[in-house]
Amino acid sequence: MKAKVKKVVDEITEVLKTWEGIETVILQHFVEKDIYDPNFSITLDVFKSGDIPENAHREAAFPDARYFESSRVKNKDRFILEDLPVRISYKDSERVDAVIAATAGESWLLKERGTYLFHRIATGTVIWSRGEWINGTLEKLDNLPGSFWTQWVESCNRRIDHLLSDLRAASLKGDALYFNLSLSGFLKTIAEVLFAVNHVFEPGPRDYTASLGLLEVLPEGFEANWGSLLRDDAELPRDRKREIAELLARGVFPLNP
């Protein structure tokens, strides 16, 4: 981490840890990118067990920040500090506990769509913690029951089957928008199920390409089929892409977590 970046991270952390409701501050890996990379940001996940200051107080806590914005829908702050983009997301630790507890059954699927939340907790860097909450949470994520992965794979496979039906219908109707939306959902769900088969929490879509290449278990012919579906080529008509999607799905369905 560059000295300028570390200085900003430390400055923000010194403010956050004075708020009584804060349990843990986790720094996401986007900070390791070059500062001129469009995906660079100082992204902090702040887990709280109580109330945090209101928007105006949070803005006042960073007097040198520019372009400070707070979401009215979710607890998120965005601003520029020392010419570096900062993203802070405030999350309830009790909700995380509830989602993890639900992984013993099927109800977790009603609480969280996918495993991205777990990915951010498990792969981020803990830069400050008030107590033992984060250590206990990481231990639980390391010991999820096998049924958790099985349920998630089965859920993804059902969605893949549904999306294949959408692709067939869109191809038959010649509806380009319907087809592309269905293909987008298909590609995302294929990625999700492959991460699950490999017992890997899914990263954000910006990291799918690099992360898929690191998986040990992939269906036969995956690289060629996946590449064909990503091609923007008039010589590869929608009906042919639909056939490739079906071929890819047939290779994915037998995979077990």
JSON list of C-alpha atoms in Angstrom, two decimals, residues 10-242:
[
{"chain": "A", "resi": 10, "resn": "ASP", "atom": "CA", "xyz": [-5.23, 5.53, 9.03]},
{"chain": "A", "resi": 11, "resn": "GLU", "atom": "CA", "xyz": [-6.88, 8.94, 9.23]},
{"chain": "A", "resi": 12, "resn": "ILE", "atom": "CA", "xyz": [-10.32, 7.51, 8.49]},
{"chain": "A", "resi": 13, "resn": "THR", "atom": "CA", "xyz": [-9.84, 4.62, 10.91]},
{"chain": "A", "resi": 14, "resn": "GLU", "atom": "CA", "xyz": [-8.90, 6.98, 13.73]},
{"chain": "A", "resi": 15, "resn": "VAL", "atom": "CA", "xyz": [-12.29, 8.66, 13.28]},
{"chain": "A", "resi": 16, "resn": "LEU", "atom": "CA", "xyz": [-14.32, 5.47, 12.92]},
{"chain": "A", "resi": 17, "resn": "LYS", "atom": "CA", "xyz": [-12.98, 3.80, 16.03]},
{"chain": "A", "resi": 18, "resn": "THR", "atom": "CA", "xyz": [-14.21, 6.67, 18.21]},
{"chain": "A", "resi": 19, "resn": "TRP", "atom": "CA", "xyz": [-17.83, 5.79, 17.40]},
{"chain": "A", "resi": 20, "resn": "GLU", "atom": "CA", "xyz": [-19.18, 3.46, 20.08]},
{"chain": "A", "resi": 21, "resn": "GLY", "atom": "CA", "xyz": [-21.38, 1.40, 17.77]},
{"chain": "A", "resi": 22, "resn": "ILE", "atom": "CA", "xyz": [-18.49, 0.23, 15.58]},
{"chain": "A", "resi": 23, "resn": "GLU", "atom": "CA", "xyz": [-17.27, -3.37, 15.95]},
{"chain": "A", "resi": 24, "resn": "THR", "atom": "CA", "xyz": [-14.85, -3.89, 13.06]},
{"chain": "A", "resi": 25, "resn": "VAL", "atom": "CA", "xyz": [-13.36, -2.06, 10.09]},
{"chain": "A", "resi": 26, "resn": "ILE", "atom": "CA", "xyz": [-12.38, -4.13, 7.05]},
{"chain": "A", "resi": 27, "resn": "LEU", "atom": "CA", "xyz": [-10.40, -2.74, 4.11]},
{"chain": "A", "resi": 28, "resn": "GLN", "atom": "CA", "xyz": [-11.22, -4.23, 0.71]},
{"chain": "A", "resi": 29, "resn": "HIS", "atom": "CA", "xyz": [-8.56, -5.23, -1.82]},
{"chain": "A", "resi": 30, "resn": "PHE", "atom": "CA", "xyz": [-9.39, -2.47, -4.34]},
{"chain": "A", "resi": 31, "resn": "VAL", "atom": "CA", "xyz": [-6.88, -0.37, -2.41]},
{"chain": "A", "resi": 32, "resn": "GLU", "atom": "CA", "xyz": [-4.04, -2.55, -3.71]},
{"chain": "A", "resi": 33, "resn": "LYS", "atom": "CA", "xyz": [-4.61, -1.44, -7.30]},
{"chain": "A", "resi": 34, "resn": "ASP", "atom": "CA", "xyz": [-2.69, 1.42, -8.88]},
{"chain": "A", "resi": 35, "resn": "ILE", "atom": "CA", "xyz": [-4.30, 4.72, -7.88]},
{"chain": "A", "resi": 36, "resn": "TYR", "atom": "CA", "xyz": [-4.88, 5.50, -11.57]},
{"chain": "A", "resi": 37, "resn": "ASP", "atom": "CA", "xyz": [-6.74, 2.23, -12.13]},
{"chain": "A", "resi": 38, "resn": "PRO", "atom": "CA", "xyz": [-10.47, 2.97, -12.61]},
{"chain": "A", "resi": 39, "resn": "ASN", "atom": "CA", "xyz": [-11.26, 0.24, -10.05]},
{"chain": "A", "resi": 40, "resn": "PHE", "atom": "CA", "xyz": [-9.07, 1.76, -7.36]},
{"chain": "A", "resi": 41, "resn": "SER", "atom": "CA", "xyz": [-10.79, 2.99, -4.23]},
{"chain": "A", "resi": 42, "resn": "ILE", "atom": "CA", "xyz": [-10.34, 3.02, -0.49]},
{"chain": "A", "resi": 43, "resn": "THR", "atom": "CA", "xyz": [-13.32, 0.80, 0.29]},
{"chain": "A", "resi": 44, "resn": "LEU", "atom": "CA", "xyz": [-14.12, 0.15, 3.94]},
{"chain": "A", "resi": 45, "resn": "ASP", "atom": "CA", "xyz": [-16.76, -2.20, 5.32]},
{"chain": "A", "resi": 46, "resn": "VAL", "atom": "CA", "xyz": [-17.66, -0.98, 8.78]},
{"chain": "A", "resi": 47, "resn": "PHE", "atom": "CA", "xyz": [-19.59, -3.48, 10.91]},
{"chain": "A", "resi": 48, "resn": "LYS", "atom": "CA", "xyz": [-21.67, -1.97, 13.68]},
{"chain": "A", "resi": 49, "resn": "SER", "atom": "CA", "xyz": [-23.57, -3.35, 16.64]},
{"chain": "A", "resi": 50, "resn": "GLY", "atom": "CA", "xyz": [-25.28, -0.08, 17.55]},
{"chain": "A", "resi": 51, "resn": "ASP", "atom": "CA", "xyz": [-26.14, 3.37, 16.27]},
{"chain": "A", "resi": 52, "resn": "ILE", "atom": "CA", "xyz": [-23.63, 5.47, 14.39]},
{"chain": "A", "resi": 53, "resn": "PRO", "atom": "CA", "xyz": [-23.66, 9.25, 13.95]},
{"chain": "A", "resi": 54, "resn": "GLU", "atom": "CA", "xyz": [-26.15, 10.80, 11.55]},
{"chain": "A", "resi": 55, "resn": "ASN", "atom": "CA", "xyz": [-25.11, 11.85, 8.04]},
{"chain": "A", "resi": 56, "resn": "ALA", "atom": "CA", "xyz": [-24.29, 15.46, 8.93]},
{"chain": "A", "resi": 57, "resn": "HIS", "atom": "CA", "xyz": [-22.13, 14.39, 11.88]},
{"chain": "A", "resi": 58, "resn": "ARG", "atom": "CA", "xyz": [-20.28, 11.87, 9.73]},
{"chain": "A", "resi": 59, "resn": "GLU", "atom": "CA", "xyz": [-19.57, 14.51, 7.12]},
{"chain": "A", "resi": 60, "resn": "ALA", "atom": "CA", "xyz": [-18.31, 16.92, 9.78]},
{"chain": "A", "resi": 61, "resn": "ALA", "atom": "CA", "xyz": [-15.97, 14.19, 11.07]},
{"chain": "A", "resi": 62, "resn": "PHE", "atom": "CA", "xyz": [-14.01, 14.47, 7.80]},
{"chain": "A", "resi": 63, "resn": "PRO", "atom": "CA", "xyz": [-13.53, 18.24, 7.36]},
{"chain": "A", "resi": 64, "resn": "ASP", "atom": "CA", "xyz": [-10.97, 17.83, 4.58]},
{"chain": "A", "resi": 65, "resn": "ALA", "atom": "CA", "xyz": [-13.21, 15.58, 2.49]},
{"chain": "A", "resi": 66, "resn": "ARG", "atom": "CA", "xyz": [-14.65, 16.84, -0.78]},
{"chain": "A", "resi": 67, "resn": "TYR", "atom": "CA", "xyz": [-17.85, 15.85, -2.62]},
{"chain": "A", "resi": 68, "resn": "PHE", "atom": "CA", "xyz": [-19.24, 14.07, 0.45]},
{"chain": "A", "resi": 69, "resn": "GLU", "atom": "CA", "xyz": [-22.34, 12.02, -0.36]},
{"chain": "A", "resi": 70, "resn": "SER", "atom": "CA", "xyz": [-24.47, 9.79, 1.87]},
{"chain": "A", "resi": 71, "resn": "SER", "atom": "CA", "xyz": [-27.07, 7.31, 0.64]},
{"chain": "A", "resi": 72, "resn": "ARG", "atom": "CA", "xyz": [-30.59, 7.86, 1.98]},
{"chain": "A", "resi": 73, "resn": "VAL", "atom": "CA", "xyz": [-31.47, 4.23, 1.30]},
{"chain": "A", "resi": 74, "resn": "LYS", "atom": "CA", "xyz": [-28.38, 2.44, 2.63]},
{"chain": "A", "resi": 75, "resn": "ASN", "atom": "CA", "xyz": [-25.76, 3.46, 5.16]},
{"chain": "A", "resi": 76, "resn": "LYS", "atom": "CA", "xyz": [-23.03, 4.42, 2.74]},
{"chain": "A", "resi": 77, "resn": "ASP", "atom": "CA", "xyz": [-20.70, 7.40, 2.48]},
{"chain": "A", "resi": 78, "resn": "ARG", "atom": "CA", "xyz": [-18.65, 8.44, -0.55]},
{"chain": "A", "resi": 79, "resn": "PHE", "atom": "CA", "xyz": [-16.13, 11.25, -0.71]},
{"chain": "A", "resi": 80, "resn": "ILE", "atom": "CA", "xyz": [-12.70, 12.33, -1.94]},
{"chain": "A", "resi": 81, "resn": "LEU", "atom": "CA", "xyz": [-9.86, 12.69, 0.56]},
{"chain": "A", "resi": 82, "resn": "GLU", "atom": "CA", "xyz": [-6.33, 13.67, -0.49]},
{"chain": "A", "resi": 83, "resn": "ASP", "atom": "CA", "xyz": [-7.54, 13.24, -4.09]},
{"chain": "A", "resi": 84, "resn": "LEU", "atom": "CA", "xyz": [-8.35, 9.56, -3.39]},
{"chain": "A", "resi": 85, "resn": "PRO", "atom": "CA", "xyz": [-11.86, 8.07, -3.72]},
{"chain": "A", "resi": 86, "resn": "VAL", "atom": "CA", "xyz": [-13.26, 6.72, -0.45]},
{"chain": "A", "resi": 87, "resn": "ARG", "atom": "CA", "xyz": [-16.24, 4.37, -0.05]},
{"chain": "A", "resi": 88, "resn": "ILE", "atom": "CA", "xyz": [-17.54, 3.48, 3.40]},
{"chain": "A", "resi": 89, "resn": "SER", "atom": "CA", "xyz": [-20.33, 0.95, 3.85]},
{"chain": "A", "resi": 90, "resn": "TYR", "atom": "CA", "xyz": [-21.92, 0.49, 7.29]},
{"chain": "A", "resi": 91, "resn": "LYS", "atom": "CA", "xyz": [-23.30, -2.99, 7.96]},
{"chain": "A", "resi": 92, "resn": "ASP", "atom": "CA", "xyz": [-25.15, -4.47, 10.94]},
{"chain": "A", "resi": 93, "resn": "SER", "atom": "CA", "xyz": [-23.12, -7.18, 12.65]},
{"chain": "A", "resi": 94, "resn": "GLU", "atom": "CA", "xyz": [-26.34, -8.74, 13.99]},
{"chain": "A", "resi": 95, "resn": "ARG", "atom": "CA", "xyz": [-27.59, -9.24, 10.44]},
{"chain": "A", "resi": 96, "resn": "VAL", "atom": "CA", "xyz": [-24.34, -10.99, 9.52]},
{"chain": "A", "resi": 97, "resn": "ASP", "atom": "CA", "xyz": [-24.75, -13.24, 12.56]},
{"chain": "A", "resi": 98, "resn": "ALA", "atom": "CA", "xyz": [-28.32, -14.06, 11.48]},
{"chain": "A", "resi": 99, "resn": "VAL", "atom": "CA", "xyz": [-27.29, -14.94, 7.92]},
{"chain": "A", "resi": 100, "resn": "ILE", "atom": "CA", "xyz": [-24.46, -17.19, 9.10]},
{"chain": "A", "resi": 101, "resn": "ALA", "atom": "CA", "xyz": [-26.73, -18.90, 11.65]},
{"chain": "A", "resi": 102, "resn": "ALA", "atom": "CA", "xyz": [-29.24, -19.56, 8.88]},
{"chain": "A", "resi": 103, "resn": "THR", "atom": "CA", "xyz": [-26.67, -21.46, 6.79]},
{"chain": "A", "resi": 104, "resn": "ALA", "atom": "CA", "xyz": [-27.43, -24.51, 8.92]},
{"chain": "A", "resi": 105, "resn": "GLY", "atom": "CA", "xyz": [-30.73, -24.74, 6.99]},
{"chain": "A", "resi": 106, "resn": "GLU", "atom": "CA", "xyz": [-32.22, -23.32, 3.81]},
{"chain": "A", "resi": 107, "resn": "SER", "atom": "CA", "xyz": [-33.51, -20.03, 5.21]},
{"chain": "A", "resi": 108, "resn": "TRP", "atom": "CA", "xyz": [-30.24, -18.22, 4.47]},
{"chain": "A", "resi": 109, "resn": "LEU", "atom": "CA", "xyz": [-31.33, -18.03, 0.83]},
{"chain": "A", "resi": 110, "resn": "LEU", "atom": "CA", "xyz": [-34.18, -15.78, 1.98]},
{"chain": "A", "resi": 111, "resn": "LYS", "atom": "CA", "xyz": [-31.76, -13.49, 3.84]},
{"chain": "A", "resi": 112, "resn": "GLU", "atom": "CA", "xyz": [-28.92, -13.11, 1.35]},
{"chain": "A", "resi": 113, "resn": "ARG", "atom": "CA", "xyz": [-28.65, -13.56, -2.43]},
{"chain": "A", "resi": 114, "resn": "GLY", "atom": "CA", "xyz": [-25.29, -15.20, -2.95]},
{"chain": "A", "resi": 115, "resn": "THR", "atom": "CA", "xyz": [-22.04, -15.30, -1.01]},
{"chain": "A", "resi": 116, "resn": "TYR", "atom": "CA", "xyz": [-20.56, -11.89, -1.85]},
{"chain": "A", "resi": 117, "resn": "LEU", "atom": "CA", "xyz": [-21.09, -10.64, 1.70]},
{"chain": "A", "resi": 118, "resn": "PHE", "atom": "CA", "xyz": [-19.06, -13.58, 3.00]},
{"chain": "A", "resi": 119, "resn": "HIS", "atom": "CA", "xyz": [-16.36, -12.90, 0.40]},
{"chain": "A", "resi": 120, "resn": "ARG", "atom": "CA", "xyz": [-15.90, -9.32, 1.58]},
{"chain": "A", "resi": 121, "resn": "ILE", "atom": "CA", "xyz": [-15.61, -10.41, 5.20]},
{"chain": "A", "resi": 122, "resn": "ALA", "atom": "CA", "xyz": [-13.31, -13.37, 4.53]},
{"chain": "A", "resi": 123, "resn": "THR", "atom": "CA", "xyz": [-10.92, -11.75, 2.04]},
{"chain": "A", "resi": 124, "resn": "GLY", "atom": "CA", "xyz": [-10.75, -8.18, 3.30]},
{"chain": "A", "resi": 125, "resn": "THR", "atom": "CA", "xyz": [-8.07, -6.91, 5.66]},
{"chain": "A", "resi": 126, "resn": "VAL", "atom": "CA", "xyz": [-9.16, -6.28, 9.24]},
{"chain": "A", "resi": 127, "resn": "ILE", "atom": "CA", "xyz": [-7.56, -2.95, 10.11]},
{"chain": "A", "resi": 128, "resn": "TRP", "atom": "CA", "xyz": [-9.31, -2.39, 13.43]},
{"chain": "A", "resi": 129, "resn": "SER", "atom": "CA", "xyz": [-11.58, -4.35, 15.74]},
{"chain": "A", "resi": 130, "resn": "ARG", "atom": "CA", "xyz": [-13.09, -3.49, 19.11]},
{"chain": "A", "resi": 131, "resn": "GLY", "atom": "CA", "xyz": [-13.61, -7.05, 20.33]},
{"chain": "A", "resi": 132, "resn": "GLU", "atom": "CA", "xyz": [-13.70, -10.67, 19.24]},
{"chain": "A", "resi": 133, "resn": "TRP", "atom": "CA", "xyz": [-16.73, -10.48, 16.93]},
{"chain": "A", "resi": 134, "resn": "ILE", "atom": "CA", "xyz": [-14.71, -10.60, 13.72]},
{"chain": "A", "resi": 135, "resn": "ASN", "atom": "CA", "xyz": [-12.56, -13.53, 14.88]},
{"chain": "A", "resi": 136, "resn": "GLY", "atom": "CA", "xyz": [-15.64, -15.56, 15.72]},
{"chain": "A", "resi": 137, "resn": "THR", "atom": "CA", "xyz": [-17.23, -14.64, 12.40]},
{"chain": "A", "resi": 138, "resn": "LEU", "atom": "CA", "xyz": [-14.18, -15.67, 10.37]},
{"chain": "A", "resi": 139, "resn": "GLU", "atom": "CA", "xyz": [-14.05, -18.98, 12.22]},
{"chain": "A", "resi": 140, "resn": "LYS", "atom": "CA", "xyz": [-17.71, -19.64, 11.40]},
{"chain": "A", "resi": 141, "resn": "LEU", "atom": "CA", "xyz": [-17.12, -18.84, 7.72]},
{"chain": "A", "resi": 142, "resn": "ASP", "atom": "CA", "xyz": [-14.23, -21.32, 7.69]},
{"chain": "A", "resi": 143, "resn": "ASN", "atom": "CA", "xyz": [-16.53, -24.05, 9.01]},
{"chain": "A", "resi": 144, "resn": "LEU", "atom": "CA", "xyz": [-19.78, -23.73, 7.07]},
{"chain": "A", "resi": 145, "resn": "PRO", "atom": "CA", "xyz": [-21.69, -27.03, 6.78]},
{"chain": "A", "resi": 146, "resn": "GLY", "atom": "CA", "xyz": [-21.43, -29.01, 3.55]},
{"chain": "A", "resi": 147, "resn": "SER", "atom": "CA", "xyz": [-25.19, -28.65, 3.16]},
{"chain": "A", "resi": 148, "resn": "PHE", "atom": "CA", "xyz": [-24.71, -24.91, 2.69]},
{"chain": "A", "resi": 149, "resn": "TRP", "atom": "CA", "xyz": [-22.75, -25.39, -0.54]},
{"chain": "A", "resi": 150, "resn": "THR", "atom": "CA", "xyz": [-25.12, -28.12, -1.75]},
{"chain": "A", "resi": 151, "resn": "GLN", "atom": "CA", "xyz": [-28.18, -25.90, -1.27]},
{"chain": "A", "resi": 152, "resn": "TRP", "atom": "CA", "xyz": [-26.51, -22.97, -3.02]},
{"chain": "A", "resi": 153, "resn": "VAL", "atom": "CA", "xyz": [-25.45, -25.12, -5.99]},
{"chain": "A", "resi": 154, "resn": "GLU", "atom": "CA", "xyz": [-28.97, -26.54, -6.31]},
{"chain": "A", "resi": 155, "resn": "SER", "atom": "CA", "xyz": [-30.46, -23.05, -6.17]},
{"chain": "A", "resi": 156, "resn": "CYS", "atom": "CA", "xyz": [-28.09, -21.83, -8.89]},
{"chain": "A", "resi": 157, "resn": "ASN", "atom": "CA", "xyz": [-28.83, -24.85, -11.09]},
{"chain": "A", "resi": 158, "resn": "ARG", "atom": "CA", "xyz": [-32.57, -24.19, -10.87]},
{"chain": "A", "resi": 159, "resn": "ARG", "atom": "CA", "xyz": [-31.97, -20.61, -11.95]},
{"chain": "A", "resi": 160, "resn": "ILE", "atom": "CA", "xyz": [-29.72, -21.74, -14.82]},
{"chain": "A", "resi": 161, "resn": "ASP", "atom": "CA", "xyz": [-32.48, -24.04, -16.05]},
{"chain": "A", "resi": 162, "resn": "HIS", "atom": "CA", "xyz": [-34.97, -21.16, -15.92]},
{"chain": "A", "resi": 163, "resn": "LEU", "atom": "CA", "xyz": [-32.59, -18.84, -17.79]},
{"chain": "A", "resi": 164, "resn": "LEU", "atom": "CA", "xyz": [-32.04, -21.45, -20.50]},
{"chain": "A", "resi": 165, "resn": "SER", "atom": "CA", "xyz": [-35.81, -21.44, -21.06]},
{"chain": "A", "resi": 166, "resn": "ASP", "atom": "CA", "xyz": [-35.67, -17.66, -21.37]},
{"chain": "A", "resi": 167, "resn": "LEU", "atom": "CA", "xyz": [-32.84, -17.90, -23.90]},
{"chain": "A", "resi": 168, "resn": "ARG", "atom": "CA", "xyz": [-34.82, -20.37, -26.00]},
{"chain": "A", "resi": 169, "resn": "ALA", "atom": "CA", "xyz": [-37.90, -18.16, -25.94]},
{"chain": "A", "resi": 170, "resn": "ALA", "atom": "CA", "xyz": [-35.94, -15.00, -26.76]},
{"chain": "A", "resi": 171, "resn": "SER", "atom": "CA", "xyz": [-34.12, -16.73, -29.62]},
{"chain": "A", "resi": 172, "resn": "LEU", "atom": "CA", "xyz": [-37.37, -18.06, -31.04]},
{"chain": "A", "resi": 173, "resn": "LYS", "atom": "CA", "xyz": [-39.03, -14.64, -30.86]},
{"chain": "A", "resi": 174, "resn": "GLY", "atom": "CA", "xyz": [-35.98, -12.80, -32.19]},
{"chain": "A", "resi": 175, "resn": "ASP", "atom": "CA", "xyz": [-36.09, -10.48, -29.19]},
{"chain": "A", "resi": 176, "resn": "ALA", "atom": "CA", "xyz": [-32.56, -9.09, -28.84]},
{"chain": "A", "resi": 177, "resn": "LEU", "atom": "CA", "xyz": [-33.12, -7.26, -25.54]},
{"chain": "A", "resi": 178, "resn": "TYR", "atom": "CA", "xyz": [-34.80, -10.25, -23.87]},
{"chain": "A", "resi": 179, "resn": "PHE", "atom": "CA", "xyz": [-32.01, -12.51, -25.12]},
{"chain": "A", "resi": 180, "resn": "ASN", "atom": "CA", "xyz": [-29.17, -10.30, -23.89]},
{"chain": "A", "resi": 181, "resn": "LEU", "atom": "CA", "xyz": [-30.76, -9.80, -20.47]},
{"chain": "A", "resi": 182, "resn": "SER", "atom": "CA", "xyz": [-31.26, -13.57, -20.14]},
{"chain": "A", "resi": 183, "resn": "LEU", "atom": "CA", "xyz": [-27.69, -14.26, -21.29]},
{"chain": "A", "resi": 184, "resn": "SER", "atom": "CA", "xyz": [-26.35, -11.78, -18.73]},
{"chain": "A", "resi": 185, "resn": "GLY", "atom": "CA", "xyz": [-28.23, -13.56, -15.95]},
{"chain": "A", "resi": 186, "resn": "PHE", "atom": "CA", "xyz": [-27.07, -16.92, -17.26]},
{"chain": "A", "resi": 187, "resn": "LEU", "atom": "CA", "xyz": [-23.38, -15.91, -17.28]},
{"chain": "A", "resi": 188, "resn": "LYS", "atom": "CA", "xyz": [-23.59, -14.50, -13.75]},
{"chain": "A", "resi": 189, "resn": "THR", "atom": "CA", "xyz": [-25.31, -17.60, -12.40]},
{"chain": "A", "resi": 190, "resn": "ILE", "atom": "CA", "xyz": [-22.81, -19.93, -14.10]},
{"chain": "A", "resi": 191, "resn": "ALA", "atom": "CA", "xyz": [-20.03, -18.00, -12.37]},
{"chain": "A", "resi": 192, "resn": "GLU", "atom": "CA", "xyz": [-21.85, -18.24, -9.03]},
{"chain": "A", "resi": 193, "resn": "VAL", "atom": "CA", "xyz": [-22.35, -21.99, -9.27]},
{"chain": "A", "resi": 194, "resn": "LEU", "atom": "CA", "xyz": [-18.72, -22.61, -10.27]},
{"chain": "A", "resi": 195, "resn": "PHE", "atom": "CA", "xyz": [-17.48, -20.65, -7.25]},
{"chain": "A", "resi": 196, "resn": "ALA", "atom": "CA", "xyz": [-19.87, -22.68, -5.07]},
{"chain": "A", "resi": 197, "resn": "VAL", "atom": "CA", "xyz": [-18.72, -26.01, -6.53]},
{"chain": "A", "resi": 198, "resn": "ASN", "atom": "CA", "xyz": [-15.18, -25.01, -5.58]},
{"chain": "A", "resi": 199, "resn": "HIS", "atom": "CA", "xyz": [-16.24, -23.81, -2.10]},
{"chain": "A", "resi": 200, "resn": "VAL", "atom": "CA", "xyz": [-15.17, -20.26, -2.95]},
{"chain": "A", "resi": 201, "resn": "PHE", "atom": "CA", "xyz": [-17.15, -17.19, -1.89]},
{"chain": "A", "resi": 202, "resn": "GLU", "atom": "CA", "xyz": [-17.97, -15.23, -5.02]},
{"chain": "A", "resi": 203, "resn": "PRO", "atom": "CA", "xyz": [-16.12, -11.95, -5.63]},
{"chain": "A", "resi": 204, "resn": "GLY", "atom": "CA", "xyz": [-17.73, -8.94, -7.27]},
{"chain": "A", "resi": 205, "resn": "PRO", "atom": "CA", "xyz": [-18.33, -9.14, -11.04]},
{"chain": "A", "resi": 206, "resn": "ARG", "atom": "CA", "xyz": [-15.28, -6.96, -11.75]},
{"chain": "A", "resi": 207, "resn": "ASP", "atom": "CA", "xyz": [-13.13, -9.84, -10.44]},
{"chain": "A", "resi": 208, "resn": "TYR", "atom": "CA", "xyz": [-15.00, -12.74, -12.07]},
{"chain": "A", "resi": 209, "resn": "THR", "atom": "CA", "xyz": [-12.63, -13.13, -15.02]},
{"chain": "A", "resi": 210, "resn": "ALA", "atom": "CA", "xyz": [-9.46, -13.38, -12.93]},
{"chain": "A", "resi": 211, "resn": "SER", "atom": "CA", "xyz": [-11.09, -15.51, -10.22]},
{"chain": "A", "resi": 212, "resn": "LEU", "atom": "CA", "xyz": [-12.70, -18.04, -12.57]},
{"chain": "A", "resi": 213, "resn": "GLY", "atom": "CA", "xyz": [-9.28, -18.77, -14.05]},
{"chain": "A", "resi": 214, "resn": "LEU", "atom": "CA", "xyz": [-8.02, -19.84, -10.62]},
{"chain": "A", "resi": 215, "resn": "LEU", "atom": "CA", "xyz": [-10.73, -22.44, -9.93]},
{"chain": "A", "resi": 216, "resn": "GLU", "atom": "CA", "xyz": [-9.65, -26.06, -9.78]},
{"chain": "A", "resi": 217, "resn": "VAL", "atom": "CA", "xyz": [-12.95, -27.63, -10.84]},
{"chain": "A", "resi": 218, "resn": "LEU", "atom": "CA", "xyz": [-14.39, -26.47, -14.17]},
{"chain": "A", "resi": 219, "resn": "PRO", "atom": "CA", "xyz": [-16.54, -28.33, -16.73]},
{"chain": "A", "resi": 220, "resn": "GLU", "atom": "CA", "xyz": [-14.85, -29.77, -19.79]},
{"chain": "A", "resi": 221, "resn": "GLY", "atom": "CA", "xyz": [-14.57, -27.24, -22.59]},
{"chain": "A", "resi": 222, "resn": "PHE", "atom": "CA", "xyz": [-15.39, -24.37, -20.25]},
{"chain": "A", "resi": 223, "resn": "GLU", "atom": "CA", "xyz": [-12.88, -21.86, -21.62]},
{"chain": "A", "resi": 224, "resn": "ALA", "atom": "CA", "xyz": [-14.00, -22.27, -25.25]},
{"chain": "A", "resi": 225, "resn": "ASN", "atom": "CA", "xyz": [-17.72, -22.19, -24.46]},
{"chain": "A", "resi": 226, "resn": "TRP", "atom": "CA", "xyz": [-17.40, -19.28, -22.05]},
{"chain": "A", "resi": 227, "resn": "GLY", "atom": "CA", "xyz": [-15.34, -17.30, -24.56]},
{"chain": "A", "resi": 228, "resn": "SER", "atom": "CA", "xyz": [-17.91, -17.90, -27.29]},
{"chain": "A", "resi": 229, "resn": "LEU", "atom": "CA", "xyz": [-20.73, -16.60, -25.11]},
{"chain": "A", "resi": 230, "resn": "LEU", "atom": "CA", "xyz": [-18.73, -13.45, -24.38]},
{"chain": "A", "resi": 231, "resn": "ARG", "atom": "CA", "xyz": [-18.05, -12.76, -28.05]},
{"chain": "A", "resi": 232, "resn": "ASP", "atom": "CA", "xyz": [-19.80, -9.81, -29.66]},
{"chain": "A", "resi": 233, "resn": "ASP", "atom": "CA", "xyz": [-19.78, -11.28, -33.15]},
{"chain": "A", "resi": 234, "resn": "ALA", "atom": "CA", "xyz": [-22.49, -11.00, -35.80]},
{"chain": "A", "resi": 235, "resn": "GLU", "atom": "CA", "xyz": [-21.26, -14.30, -37.24]},
{"chain": "A", "resi": 236, "resn": "LEU", "atom": "CA", "xyz": [-22.33, -16.04, -34.03]},
{"chain": "A", "resi": 237, "resn": "PRO", "atom": "CA", "xyz": [-26.15, -15.76, -34.13]},
{"chain": "A", "resi": 238, "resn": "ARG", "atom": "CA", "xyz": [-28.33, -15.83, -31.04]},
{"chain": "A", "resi": 239, "resn": "ASP", "atom": "CA", "xyz": [-29.56, -19.36, -31.69]},
{"chain": "A", "resi": 240, "resn": "ARG", "atom": "CA", "xyz": [-25.98, -20.64, -31.82]},
{"chain": "A", "resi": 241, "resn": "LYS", "atom": "CA", "xyz": [-25.20, -18.86, -28.56]},
{"chain": "A", "resi": 242, "resn": "ARG", "atom": "CA", "xyz": [-28.25, -20.52, -27.04]}
]
